[in-house]
CSV table of C-alpha atoms in Angstrom, one decimal:
chain,number,residue,atom,x,y,z
C,1469,MET,CA,94.8,125.2,202.4
C,1470,ARG,CA,97.6,127.7,202.2
C,1471,LEU,CA,97.8,127.9,206.0
C,1472,LEU,CA,98.2,124.1,206.2
C,1473,LEU,CA,100.9,124.2,203.6
C,1474,ARG,CA,102.7,127.0,205.4
C,1475,ILE,CA,102.5,125.1,208.8
C,1476,GLY,CA,103.8,121.9,207.1
C,1477,LEU,CA,106.8,123.7,205.5
C,1478,VAL,CA,107.7,125.3,208.9
C,1479,LEU,CA,107.4,121.8,210.6
C,1480,ILE,CA,109.8,120.3,208.0
C,1481,ALA,CA,112.1,123.3,208.3
C,1482,LEU,CA,112.2,122.9,212.1
C,1483,GLY,CA,112.7,119.1,211.8
C,1484,GLU,CA,115.7,119.7,209.5
C,1485,GLY,CA,117.0,122.8,211.2
C,1486,ILE,CA,117.1,121.9,214.8
C,1487,PRO,CA,119.3,118.8,214.6
C,1488,THR,CA,121.5,120.3,211.8
C,1489,LEU,CA,122.1,123.4,213.9
C,1490,TRP,CA,123.1,121.2,216.7
C,1491,ALA,CA,125.5,119.3,214.4
C,1492,ALA,CA,127.0,122.5,213.0
C,1493,VAL,CA,127.5,124.2,216.4
C,1494,SER,CA,128.5,121.2,218.5
C,1495,PRO,CA,129.4,118.2,216.3
C,1496,LEU,CA,130.8,116.0,219.1
C,1497,SER,CA,127.7,116.6,221.3
C,1498,PHE,CA,125.5,115.8,218.3
C,1499,GLN,CA,127.5,112.5,217.7
C,1500,LEU,CA,127.2,111.4,221.3
C,1501,GLY,CA,123.6,112.6,222.0
C,1502,PHE,CA,121.4,112.5,218.9
C,1503,PRO,CA,118.4,112.1,219.2
C,1504,THR,CA,118.8,111.9,223.0
C,1505,PRO,CA,121.8,110.9,225.1
C,1506,GLU,CA,120.0,107.7,226.1
C,1507,LEU,CA,119.5,106.6,222.4
C,1508,ALA,CA,122.7,108.1,220.9
C,1509,TRP,CA,122.0,106.5,217.5
C,1510,LEU,CA,125.1,108.0,215.8
C,1511,THR,CA,127.5,106.1,218.1
C,1512,GLU,CA,126.5,103.0,216.2
C,1513,PHE,CA,128.1,104.5,213.1
C,1514,PRO,CA,131.8,105.2,214.0
C,1515,PRO,CA,134.2,106.7,213.6
C,1516,TYR,CA,133.3,110.3,214.6
C,1517,ASN,CA,134.5,112.9,212.1
C,1518,GLU,CA,134.1,116.5,213.2
C,1519,HIS,CA,134.5,117.9,209.7
C,1520,MET,CA,131.8,115.6,208.2
C,1521,THR,CA,129.4,116.1,211.1
C,1522,ARG,CA,129.8,119.9,210.9
C,1523,ASP,CA,129.4,119.9,207.1
C,1524,PHE,CA,126.3,117.8,207.5
C,1525,GLY,CA,124.9,120.4,209.9
C,1526,LEU,CA,125.7,123.3,207.6
C,1527,ILE,CA,124.2,121.6,204.6
C,1528,GLY,CA,121.0,120.9,206.5
C,1529,LEU,CA,120.9,124.5,207.7
C,1530,GLN,CA,121.1,125.7,204.1
C,1531,PHE,CA,118.1,123.5,203.3
C,1532,ALA,CA,116.2,124.7,206.4
C,1533,VAL,CA,116.7,128.3,205.3
C,1534,ILE,CA,115.3,127.5,201.9
C,1535,LEU,CA,112.3,125.7,203.5
C,1536,GLY,CA,111.7,128.8,205.6
C,1537,TYR,CA,111.8,131.1,202.6
C,1538,ALA,CA,109.3,128.8,200.8
C,1539,ALA,CA,107.0,129.0,203.9
C,1540,VAL,CA,107.1,132.8,203.8
C,1541,SER,CA,106.9,133.3,200.0
C,1542,MET,CA,104.5,130.4,199.3
C,1543,ARG,CA,105.7,130.5,195.6
C,1544,HIS,CA,104.2,127.4,194.0
C,1545,ALA,CA,107.3,126.3,192.1
C,1546,LEU,CA,109.6,126.9,195.0
C,1547,VAL,CA,107.4,125.0,197.4
C,1548,ARG,CA,107.3,122.1,194.9
C,1549,ALA,CA,111.1,122.2,194.5
C,1550,VAL,CA,111.9,122.2,198.3
C,1551,LEU,CA,109.4,119.4,199.0
C,1552,ALA,CA,110.9,117.3,196.1
C,1553,ALA,CA,114.4,118.0,197.6
C,1554,SER,CA,113.2,116.9,201.0
C,1555,LEU,CA,112.2,113.6,199.4
C,1556,VAL,CA,115.5,113.3,197.6
C,1557,PHE,CA,117.2,113.1,201.1
C,1558,ASN,CA,114.6,111.4,203.2
C,1559,VAL,CA,113.6,108.5,201.0
C,1560,PRO,CA,117.1,107.1,200.6
C,1561,HIS,CA,117.8,107.9,204.3
C,1562,LEU,CA,114.8,105.8,205.3
C,1563,ILE,CA,115.8,102.9,203.0
C,1564,TYR,CA,119.4,103.0,204.3
C,1565,HIS,CA,118.3,102.8,207.9
C,1566,GLN,CA,115.9,99.9,207.2
C,1567,HIS,CA,119.0,97.9,206.4
C,1568,HIS,CA,121.6,99.5,208.8
C,1569,GLY,CA,119.4,101.0,211.5
C,1570,ALA,CA,118.7,100.7,215.2
C,1571,THR,CA,117.9,97.6,217.0
C,1572,GLY,CA,115.6,96.8,219.9
C,1573,ASN,CA,113.3,99.5,221.4
C,1574,ALA,CA,114.7,102.2,219.2
C,1575,VAL,CA,113.4,100.8,215.9
C,1576,PRO,CA,109.8,102.2,216.1
C,1577,LEU,CA,111.0,105.7,217.0
C,1578,GLN,CA,113.6,105.6,214.3
C,1579,VAL,CA,111.1,104.4,211.6
C,1580,ILE,CA,108.6,107.1,212.7
C,1581,SER,CA,111.2,109.8,212.7
C,1582,GLN,CA,112.3,108.9,209.2
C,1583,ALA,CA,108.9,108.1,207.6
C,1584,ALA,CA,107.1,111.2,209.0
C,1585,PRO,CA,109.0,113.8,206.9
C,1586,ILE,CA,108.3,111.7,203.8
C,1587,ALA,CA,104.6,111.4,204.5
C,1588,LEU,CA,104.4,115.1,205.3
C,1589,ALA,CA,106.3,116.1,202.1
C,1590,VAL,CA,104.0,114.0,199.9
C,1591,LEU,CA,100.9,115.4,201.6
C,1592,LEU,CA,102.2,118.9,201.2
C,1593,LEU,CA,103.0,118.3,197.5
C,1594,VAL,CA,99.4,117.4,197.0
C,1595,VAL,CA,98.1,120.4,199.0
C,1596,ASN,CA,100.5,122.7,197.1
C,1597,GLU,CA,99.1,121.5,193.8
C,1598,LEU,CA,95.5,121.8,195.0
C,1599,ALA,CA,96.0,125.2,196.4
C,1600,ASN,CA,97.6,126.4,193.1
C,1601,ARG,CA,95.3,124.8,190.5
C,1602,PRO,CA,93.6,127.2,188.1
C,1603,ALA,CA,90.1,128.2,188.9
C,1604,PRO,CA,87.4,126.7,186.6
C,1605,ALA,CA,86.4,129.0,183.7
C,1606,ALA,CA,83.1,129.9,185.3
C,1607,ASP,CA,84.8,131.1,188.5
C,1608,ARG,CA,87.4,133.1,186.5
C,1609,GLN,CA,84.6,134.8,184.5
C,1610,GLU,CA,82.7,135.7,187.7
C,1611,GLN,CA,85.9,137.1,189.2
C,1612,VAL,CA,86.5,139.2,186.1
C,1613,SER,CA,82.9,140.5,186.2
C,1614,ARG,CA,83.2,141.5,189.9
C,1615,GLU,CA,86.6,143.2,189.3
C,1616,SER,CA,85.2,145.3,186.4
C,1617,SER,CA,82.2,146.5,188.4
């Protein structure tokens, strides 16, 4: 269960980190080419602002670093906090784009790309709680007996 949790955290970190690194390093390229040059979703939301795009990228990178640390440390409370933080961004982001999003063929891809991190974060919150629940009393007693032998 912990391996599944770790893999999921890494996937969310990559999903956040790759586009935000792009935005931080090359904001105009990000504006004109995200998620691909053919789709270029951000061109539908002018005007371009280098400062805001770069700041968005750096904020996202901060979050990706914390997600990565959570994947390495696997501390229960930290994992819970970063997954909750992921939902704080991704749920309103999905809602916004349902009212102001892409049109035509891009709609299914946009919905999937915004709903997937939400579904993954919720699943991982459940896995995190299951992986960190206290063992039943009988199991704890058996473990104490084995350790004292």
